[in-house]
Coordinates of C-alpha atoms in Angstrom, one line a residue:
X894 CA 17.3 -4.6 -3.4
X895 CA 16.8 -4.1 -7.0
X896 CA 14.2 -6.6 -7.6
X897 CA 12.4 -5.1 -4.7
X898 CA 12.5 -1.8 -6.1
X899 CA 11.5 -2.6 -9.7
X900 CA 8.6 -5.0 -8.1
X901 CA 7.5 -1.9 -6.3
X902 CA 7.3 0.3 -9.0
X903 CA 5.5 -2.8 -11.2
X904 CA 3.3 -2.4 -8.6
X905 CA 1.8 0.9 -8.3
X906 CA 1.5 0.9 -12.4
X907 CA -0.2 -2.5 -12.7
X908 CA -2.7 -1.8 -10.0
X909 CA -4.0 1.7 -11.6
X910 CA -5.5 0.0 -14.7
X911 CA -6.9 -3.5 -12.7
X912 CA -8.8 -0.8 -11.2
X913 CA -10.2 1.3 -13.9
X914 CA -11.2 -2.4 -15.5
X915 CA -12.8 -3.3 -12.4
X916 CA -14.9 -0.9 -11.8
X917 CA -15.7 -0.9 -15.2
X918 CA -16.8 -4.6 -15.2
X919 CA -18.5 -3.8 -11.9
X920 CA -16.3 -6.1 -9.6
X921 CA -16.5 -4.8 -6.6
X922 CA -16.7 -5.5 -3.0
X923 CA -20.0 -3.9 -1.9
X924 CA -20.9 -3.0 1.9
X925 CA -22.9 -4.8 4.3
X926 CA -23.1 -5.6 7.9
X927 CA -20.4 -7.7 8.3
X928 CA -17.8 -5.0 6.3
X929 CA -16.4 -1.8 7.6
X930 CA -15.9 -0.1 4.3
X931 CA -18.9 2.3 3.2
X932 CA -18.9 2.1 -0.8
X933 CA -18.2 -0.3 -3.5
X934 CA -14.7 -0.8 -3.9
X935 CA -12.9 -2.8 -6.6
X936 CA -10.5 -5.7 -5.6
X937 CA -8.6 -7.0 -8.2
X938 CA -5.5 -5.6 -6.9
X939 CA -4.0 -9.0 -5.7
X940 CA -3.3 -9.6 -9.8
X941 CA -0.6 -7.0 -9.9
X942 CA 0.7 -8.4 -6.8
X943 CA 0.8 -12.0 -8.2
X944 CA 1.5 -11.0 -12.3
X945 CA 5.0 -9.2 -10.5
X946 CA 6.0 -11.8 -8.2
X947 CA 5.7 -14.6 -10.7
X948 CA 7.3 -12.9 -13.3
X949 CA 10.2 -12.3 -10.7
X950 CA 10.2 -16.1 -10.0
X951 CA 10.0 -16.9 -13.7
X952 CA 13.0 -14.4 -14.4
X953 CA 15.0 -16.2 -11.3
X954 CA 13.9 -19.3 -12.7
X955 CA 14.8 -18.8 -16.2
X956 CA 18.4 -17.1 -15.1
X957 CA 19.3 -20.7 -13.3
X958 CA 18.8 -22.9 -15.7
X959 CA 15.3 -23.9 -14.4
X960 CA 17.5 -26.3 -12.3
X961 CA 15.0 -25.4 -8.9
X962 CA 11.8 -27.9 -9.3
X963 CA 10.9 -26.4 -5.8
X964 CA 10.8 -22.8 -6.7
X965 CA 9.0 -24.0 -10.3
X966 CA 6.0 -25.9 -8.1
X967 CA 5.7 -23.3 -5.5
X968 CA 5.4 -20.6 -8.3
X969 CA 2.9 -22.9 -9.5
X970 CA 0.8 -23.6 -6.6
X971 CA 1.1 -19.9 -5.8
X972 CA -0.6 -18.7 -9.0
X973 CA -2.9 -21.7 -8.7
X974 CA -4.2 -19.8 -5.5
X975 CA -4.5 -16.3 -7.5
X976 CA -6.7 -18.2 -10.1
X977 CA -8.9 -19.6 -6.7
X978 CA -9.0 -16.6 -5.4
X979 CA -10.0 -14.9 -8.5
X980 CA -12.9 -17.0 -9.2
X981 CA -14.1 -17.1 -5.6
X982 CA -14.1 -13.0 -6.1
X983 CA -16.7 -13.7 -9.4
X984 CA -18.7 -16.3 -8.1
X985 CA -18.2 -17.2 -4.3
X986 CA -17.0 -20.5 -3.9
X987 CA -17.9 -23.3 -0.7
X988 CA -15.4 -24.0 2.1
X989 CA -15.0 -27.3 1.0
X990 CA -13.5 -26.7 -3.2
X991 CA -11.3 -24.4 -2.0
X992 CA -9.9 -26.3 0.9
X993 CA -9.5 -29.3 -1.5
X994 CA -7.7 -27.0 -3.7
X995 CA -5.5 -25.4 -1.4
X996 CA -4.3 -28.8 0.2
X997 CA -3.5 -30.3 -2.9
X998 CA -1.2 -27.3 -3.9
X999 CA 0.8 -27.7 -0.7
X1000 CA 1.1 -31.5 -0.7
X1001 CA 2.7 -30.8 -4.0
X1002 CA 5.2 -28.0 -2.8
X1003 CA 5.5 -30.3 0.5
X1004 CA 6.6 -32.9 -1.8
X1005 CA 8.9 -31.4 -4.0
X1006 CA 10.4 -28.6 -2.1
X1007 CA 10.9 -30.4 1.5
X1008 CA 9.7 -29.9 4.7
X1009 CA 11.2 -29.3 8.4
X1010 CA 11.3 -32.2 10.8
X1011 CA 9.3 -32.4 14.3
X1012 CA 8.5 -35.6 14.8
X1013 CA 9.9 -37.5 11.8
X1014 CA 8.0 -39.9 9.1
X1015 CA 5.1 -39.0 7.0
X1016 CA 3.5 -37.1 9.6
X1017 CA 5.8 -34.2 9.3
X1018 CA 4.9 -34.0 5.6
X1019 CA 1.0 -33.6 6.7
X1020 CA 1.9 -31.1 9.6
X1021 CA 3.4 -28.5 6.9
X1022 CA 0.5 -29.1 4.1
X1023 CA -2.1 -28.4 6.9
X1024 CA 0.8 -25.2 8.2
X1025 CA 0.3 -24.0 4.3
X1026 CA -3.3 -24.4 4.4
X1027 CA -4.2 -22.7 7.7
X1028 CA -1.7 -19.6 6.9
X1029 CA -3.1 -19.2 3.6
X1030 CA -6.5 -18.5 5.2
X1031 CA -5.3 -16.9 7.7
X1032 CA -3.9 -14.1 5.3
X1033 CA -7.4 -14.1 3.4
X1034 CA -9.2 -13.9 7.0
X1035 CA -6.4 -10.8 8.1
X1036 CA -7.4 -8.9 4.6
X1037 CA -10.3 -7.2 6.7
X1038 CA -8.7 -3.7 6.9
X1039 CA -7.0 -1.0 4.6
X1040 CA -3.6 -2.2 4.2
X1041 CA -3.3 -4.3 6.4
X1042 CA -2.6 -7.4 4.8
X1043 CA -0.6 -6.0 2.1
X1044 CA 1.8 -4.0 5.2
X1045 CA 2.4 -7.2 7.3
X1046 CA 2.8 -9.3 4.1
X1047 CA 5.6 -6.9 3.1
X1048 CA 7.1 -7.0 6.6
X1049 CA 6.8 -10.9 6.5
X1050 CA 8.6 -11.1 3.2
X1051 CA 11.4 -8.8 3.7
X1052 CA 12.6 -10.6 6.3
X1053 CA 11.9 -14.2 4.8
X1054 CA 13.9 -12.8 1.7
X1055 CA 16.3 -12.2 4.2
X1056 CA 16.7 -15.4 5.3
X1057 CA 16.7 -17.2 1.8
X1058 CA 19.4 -14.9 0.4
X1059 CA 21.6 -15.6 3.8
X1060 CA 21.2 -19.5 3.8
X1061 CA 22.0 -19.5 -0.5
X1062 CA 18.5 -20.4 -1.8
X1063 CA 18.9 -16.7 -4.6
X1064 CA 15.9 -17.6 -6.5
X1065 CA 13.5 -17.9 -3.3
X1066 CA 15.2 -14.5 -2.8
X1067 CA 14.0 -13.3 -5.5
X1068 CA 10.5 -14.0 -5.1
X1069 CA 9.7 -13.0 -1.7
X1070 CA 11.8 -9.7 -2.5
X1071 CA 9.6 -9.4 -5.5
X1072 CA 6.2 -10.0 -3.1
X1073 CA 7.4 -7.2 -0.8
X1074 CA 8.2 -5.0 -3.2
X1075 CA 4.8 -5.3 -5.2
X1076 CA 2.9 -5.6 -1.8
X1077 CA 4.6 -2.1 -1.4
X1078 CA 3.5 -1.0 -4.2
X1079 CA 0.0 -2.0 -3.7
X1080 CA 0.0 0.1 -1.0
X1081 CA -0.2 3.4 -2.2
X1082 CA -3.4 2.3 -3.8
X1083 CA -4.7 0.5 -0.9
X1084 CA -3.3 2.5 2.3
X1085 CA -6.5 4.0 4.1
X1086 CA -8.6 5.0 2.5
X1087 CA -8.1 2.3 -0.2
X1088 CA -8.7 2.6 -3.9
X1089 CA -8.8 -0.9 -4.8
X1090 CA -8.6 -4.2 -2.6
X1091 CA -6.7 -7.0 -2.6
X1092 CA -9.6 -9.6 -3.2
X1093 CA -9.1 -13.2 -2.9
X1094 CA -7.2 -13.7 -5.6
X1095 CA -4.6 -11.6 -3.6
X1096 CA -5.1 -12.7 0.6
X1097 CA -5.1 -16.6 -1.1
X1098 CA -1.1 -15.9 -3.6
X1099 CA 0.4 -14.1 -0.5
X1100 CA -1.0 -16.3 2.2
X1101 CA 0.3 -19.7 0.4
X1102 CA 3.3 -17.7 -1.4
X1103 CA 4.5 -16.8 2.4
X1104 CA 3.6 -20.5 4.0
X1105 CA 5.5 -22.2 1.4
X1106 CA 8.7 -20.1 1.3
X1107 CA 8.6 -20.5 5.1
X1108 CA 8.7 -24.4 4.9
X1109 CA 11.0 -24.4 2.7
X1110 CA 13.1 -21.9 4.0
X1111 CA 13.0 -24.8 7.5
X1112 CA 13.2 -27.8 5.7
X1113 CA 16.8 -28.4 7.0
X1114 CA 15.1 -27.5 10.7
X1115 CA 14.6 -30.3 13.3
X1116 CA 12.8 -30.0 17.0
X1117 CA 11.7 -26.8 18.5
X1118 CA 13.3 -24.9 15.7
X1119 CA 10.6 -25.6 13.3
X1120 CA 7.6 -24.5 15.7
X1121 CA 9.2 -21.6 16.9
X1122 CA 10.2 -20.6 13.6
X1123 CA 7.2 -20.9 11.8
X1124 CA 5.0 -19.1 14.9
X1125 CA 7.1 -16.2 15.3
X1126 CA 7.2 -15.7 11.5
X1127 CA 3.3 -15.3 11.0
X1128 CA 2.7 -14.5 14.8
X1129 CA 0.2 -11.4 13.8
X1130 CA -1.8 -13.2 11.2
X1131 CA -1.7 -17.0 13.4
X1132 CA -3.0 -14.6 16.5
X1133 CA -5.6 -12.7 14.5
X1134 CA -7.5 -16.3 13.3
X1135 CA -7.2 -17.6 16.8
X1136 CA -8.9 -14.7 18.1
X1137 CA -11.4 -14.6 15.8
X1138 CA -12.3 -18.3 16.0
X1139 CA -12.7 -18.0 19.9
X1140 CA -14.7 -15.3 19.9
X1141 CA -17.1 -16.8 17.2
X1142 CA -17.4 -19.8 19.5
X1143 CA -17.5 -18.4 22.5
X1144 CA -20.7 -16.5 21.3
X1145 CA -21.9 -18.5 19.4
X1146 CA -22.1 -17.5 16.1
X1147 CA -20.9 -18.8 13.0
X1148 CA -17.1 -19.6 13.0
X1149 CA -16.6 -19.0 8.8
X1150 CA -19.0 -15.7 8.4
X1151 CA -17.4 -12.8 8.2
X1152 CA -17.4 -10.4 10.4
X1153 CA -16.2 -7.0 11.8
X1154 CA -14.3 -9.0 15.0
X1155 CA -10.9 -9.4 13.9
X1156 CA -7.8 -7.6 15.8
X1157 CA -7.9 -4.5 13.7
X1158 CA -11.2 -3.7 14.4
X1159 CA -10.7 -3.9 18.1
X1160 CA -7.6 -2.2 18.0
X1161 CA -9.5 0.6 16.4
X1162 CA -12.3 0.2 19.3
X1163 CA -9.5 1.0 21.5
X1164 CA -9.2 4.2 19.8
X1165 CA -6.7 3.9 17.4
X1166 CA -7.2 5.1 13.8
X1167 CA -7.2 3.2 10.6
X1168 CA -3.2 4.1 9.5
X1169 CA -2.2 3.8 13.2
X1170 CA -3.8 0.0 13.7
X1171 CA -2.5 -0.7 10.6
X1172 CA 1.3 0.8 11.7
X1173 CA 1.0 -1.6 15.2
X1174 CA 0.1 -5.0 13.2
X1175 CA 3.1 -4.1 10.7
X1176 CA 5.3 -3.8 13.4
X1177 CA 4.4 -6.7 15.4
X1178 CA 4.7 -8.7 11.9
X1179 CA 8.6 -7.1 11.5
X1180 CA 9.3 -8.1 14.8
X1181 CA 8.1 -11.2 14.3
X1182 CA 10.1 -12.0 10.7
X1183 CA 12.8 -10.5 12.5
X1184 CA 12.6 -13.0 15.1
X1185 CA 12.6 -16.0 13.2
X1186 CA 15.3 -15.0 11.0
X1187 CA 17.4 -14.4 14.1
X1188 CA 17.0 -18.1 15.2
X1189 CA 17.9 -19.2 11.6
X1190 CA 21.3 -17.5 12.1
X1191 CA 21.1 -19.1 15.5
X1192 CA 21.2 -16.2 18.0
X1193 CA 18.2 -16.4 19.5
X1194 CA 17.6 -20.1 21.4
X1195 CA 14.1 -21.7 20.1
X1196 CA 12.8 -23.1 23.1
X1197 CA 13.0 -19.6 24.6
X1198 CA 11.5 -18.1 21.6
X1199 CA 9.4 -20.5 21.4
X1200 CA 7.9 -19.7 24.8
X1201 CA 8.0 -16.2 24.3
X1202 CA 5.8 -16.3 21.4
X1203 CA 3.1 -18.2 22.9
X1204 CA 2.9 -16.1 26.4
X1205 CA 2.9 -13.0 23.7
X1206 CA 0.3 -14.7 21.8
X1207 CA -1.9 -15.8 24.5
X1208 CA -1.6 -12.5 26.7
X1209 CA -2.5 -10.9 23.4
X1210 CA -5.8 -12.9 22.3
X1211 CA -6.9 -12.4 26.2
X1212 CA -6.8 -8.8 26.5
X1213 CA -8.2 -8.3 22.9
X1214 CA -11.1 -10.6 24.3
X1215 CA -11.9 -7.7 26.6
X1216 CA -12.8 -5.2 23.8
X1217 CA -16.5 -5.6 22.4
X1218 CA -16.9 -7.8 19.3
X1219 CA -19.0 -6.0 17.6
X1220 CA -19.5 -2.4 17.2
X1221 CA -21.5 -0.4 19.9
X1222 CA -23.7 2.3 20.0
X1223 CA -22.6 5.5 20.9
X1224 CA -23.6 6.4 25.3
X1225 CA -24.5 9.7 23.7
X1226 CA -27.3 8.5 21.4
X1227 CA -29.3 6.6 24.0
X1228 CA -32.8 8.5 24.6
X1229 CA -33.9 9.4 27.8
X1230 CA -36.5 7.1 29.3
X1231 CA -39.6 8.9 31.6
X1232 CA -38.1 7.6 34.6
X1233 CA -35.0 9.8 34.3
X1234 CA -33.1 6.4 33.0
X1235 CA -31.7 5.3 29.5
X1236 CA -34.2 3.7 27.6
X1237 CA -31.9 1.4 25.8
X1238 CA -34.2 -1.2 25.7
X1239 CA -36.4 -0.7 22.6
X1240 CA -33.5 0.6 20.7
X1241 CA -31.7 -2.5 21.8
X1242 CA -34.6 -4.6 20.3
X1243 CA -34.7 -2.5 16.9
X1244 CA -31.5 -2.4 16.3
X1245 CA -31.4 -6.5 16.7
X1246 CA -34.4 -6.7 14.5
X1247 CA -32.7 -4.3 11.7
X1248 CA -29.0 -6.7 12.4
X1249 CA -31.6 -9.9 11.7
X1250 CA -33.0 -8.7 8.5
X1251 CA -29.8 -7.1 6.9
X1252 CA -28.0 -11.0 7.9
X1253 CA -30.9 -13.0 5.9
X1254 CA -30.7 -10.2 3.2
X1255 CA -27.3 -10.8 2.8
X1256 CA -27.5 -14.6 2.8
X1257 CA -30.2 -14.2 0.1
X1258 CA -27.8 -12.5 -1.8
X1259 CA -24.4 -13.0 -3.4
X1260 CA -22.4 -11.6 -1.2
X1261 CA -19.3 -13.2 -0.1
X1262 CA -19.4 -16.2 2.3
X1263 CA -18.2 -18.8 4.8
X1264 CA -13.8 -18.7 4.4
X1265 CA -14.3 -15.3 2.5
X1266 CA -13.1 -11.4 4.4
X1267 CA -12.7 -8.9 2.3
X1268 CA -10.5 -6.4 2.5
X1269 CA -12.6 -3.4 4.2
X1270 CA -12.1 -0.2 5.8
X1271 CA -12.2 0.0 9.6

């Protein structure tokens, strides 16, 4: 409780000036079609959030002896992932350098720290570096949203540092306590509408910091523990990717470009507002870390939980299908044709034509790309 407290506090003071120097500098996320926020926002908000947590680790660390290689090499590949991140907020980076990067920071923590058993053999140690990998994107592709990623990150953690200080693992206790608390923190600079955005450098340390502790946290797991655990933990952000990839391919269009598609934005289709979407995917991320913490302890059976989490998730990605993908125009705007009907259809055509030219403007310029959603207001 402490460490969470001082992290928060950490927290809202480090973020203050990383703002002032960022918009200083002129780092900033700038609007365009495929972001819902309207100005130029800074985002170098994920540094606080990583300079407090891996402090808190290195304090932990330092306090035992340095007698945990595991918590040394995920602190490690976990500031490796702010440094990515950072740079791919300077100069956008390609799909495939950051992917490289990413896996060859989880085969290390894989390696080091342990990983749960499925199916036994080397195959299990692939399963968790590609589990790290996806989730860590997953987190960047969830930072679409005031707050949002920041909220369910803090959820997430809580209940992770829950878990660690319950099975005896104190100094992966004090991390995760230390990400929630500075998450926290972050928040009051970020919650809607935000001051400052996470960035990459942020989505990419909380994504992997998250993944990692998880797998380690089930490295003792065997069978339909580890699936269910691991699901139910990062059900919102596992759920958000998987709608957004089958939308994308289901019409067609790009599956890496960013985009105003994700389950915040149809959430706030639905007709919720910016602090109330973000208030129902915190939840549904407590719930979750609550969840999988229970079937640590072993109240909750995991082949039950396992097949509640996937009906959840699947009922879920099918009815958020149903709301539109993109933005709409309002019924109200449409001008009255001579015939007494709508005539929607040249307004149709001109707003494709002005959609076409602000996409190739945007590829012409250097705005953010494929693996890359910034944090944005809905």
């Amino acid at each position: 409780m402490a460490v969470g407290c001082v992290a928060l506090s950490l927290g809202v003071l480090l973020t203050e000036p990383l703002r002032r120097f960022a918009l200083r500098r002129g780092i900033t996320d700038r609007p365009d079609g495929r972001k819902g926020h309207a100005r130029p926002t800074p985002y170098l908000g994920g540094i606080a959030v990583a300079v407090v947590t891996i402090g808190a680790g290195a304090g932990a660390a330092f306090a035992g002896g340095f007698g945990n290689p595991g918590l040394a090499v995920l602190l490690g590949g976990a500031a490796i992932m702010a440094v990515l991140g950072l740079v791919d907020d300077l100069r956008p980076l390609g799909p495939a350098p950051r992917l490289g990067v990413e896996a060859a920071a989880a085969s290390v923590v894989v390696l080091v720290g342990g990983h749960p058993t499925v199916f036994g053999g080397v195959f299990d140690a692939v399963l968790a570096v590609l589990w790290i990998v996806f989730t860590t994107n997953a987190f960047n592709l969830l930072d679409n949203m005031d707050g949002a990623a920041s909220s369910v990150c803090a959820a997430i953690g809580g209940f992770l540092c829950w878990h660690a200080w319950s099975s005896g693992q104190g100094g992966l206790g004090v991390v995760l306590a230390a990400l929630s608390g500075a998450s926290l923190g972050f928040l009051f600079h970020n919650w809607h509408p935000a001051r400052i955005f996470l960035g990459d450098s942020g989505s990419l340390f909380i994504g992997f910091t998250l993944a990692s502790a998880s797998v380690v946290l089930h490295q003792d797991a065997a069978g339909l523990s580890v699936p269910a655990g691991l699901l139910v933990t990062t059900l919102v952000v596992t759920l958000d990717t998987a709608l957004v990839m089958l939308s994308r391919y289901r019409e067609a269009r790009p599956l890496l470009q960013g985009g105003l598609d994700h389950a915040a934005h149809r959430l706030r289709r639905m007709g919720l507002t910016v602090r109330q979407t973000v208030m129902v995917l915190g939840t549904f991320a407590a719930l979750g870390g609550l969840s999988g913490a229970l079937l640590a302890w072993g109240v909750l059976p995991s082949g039950g939980l396992l097949l509640a989490a996937v009906v959840v998730g699947v009922t879920t990605v099918a009815l958020l299908l149903r709301v539109p993908s993109v933005p709409g125009p309002a019924p109200s705007a449409a001008p009255v044709g001579e015939d007494g009907h709508p005539a929607v259809r040249l307004s149709v055509g001109r707003q494709m034509v002005g959609q076409t030219a602000g996409v190739a403007e945007g590829l012409r310029s250097k705005e953010p790309g494929p693996l890359h959603e910034s944090g944005a207001a809905g």
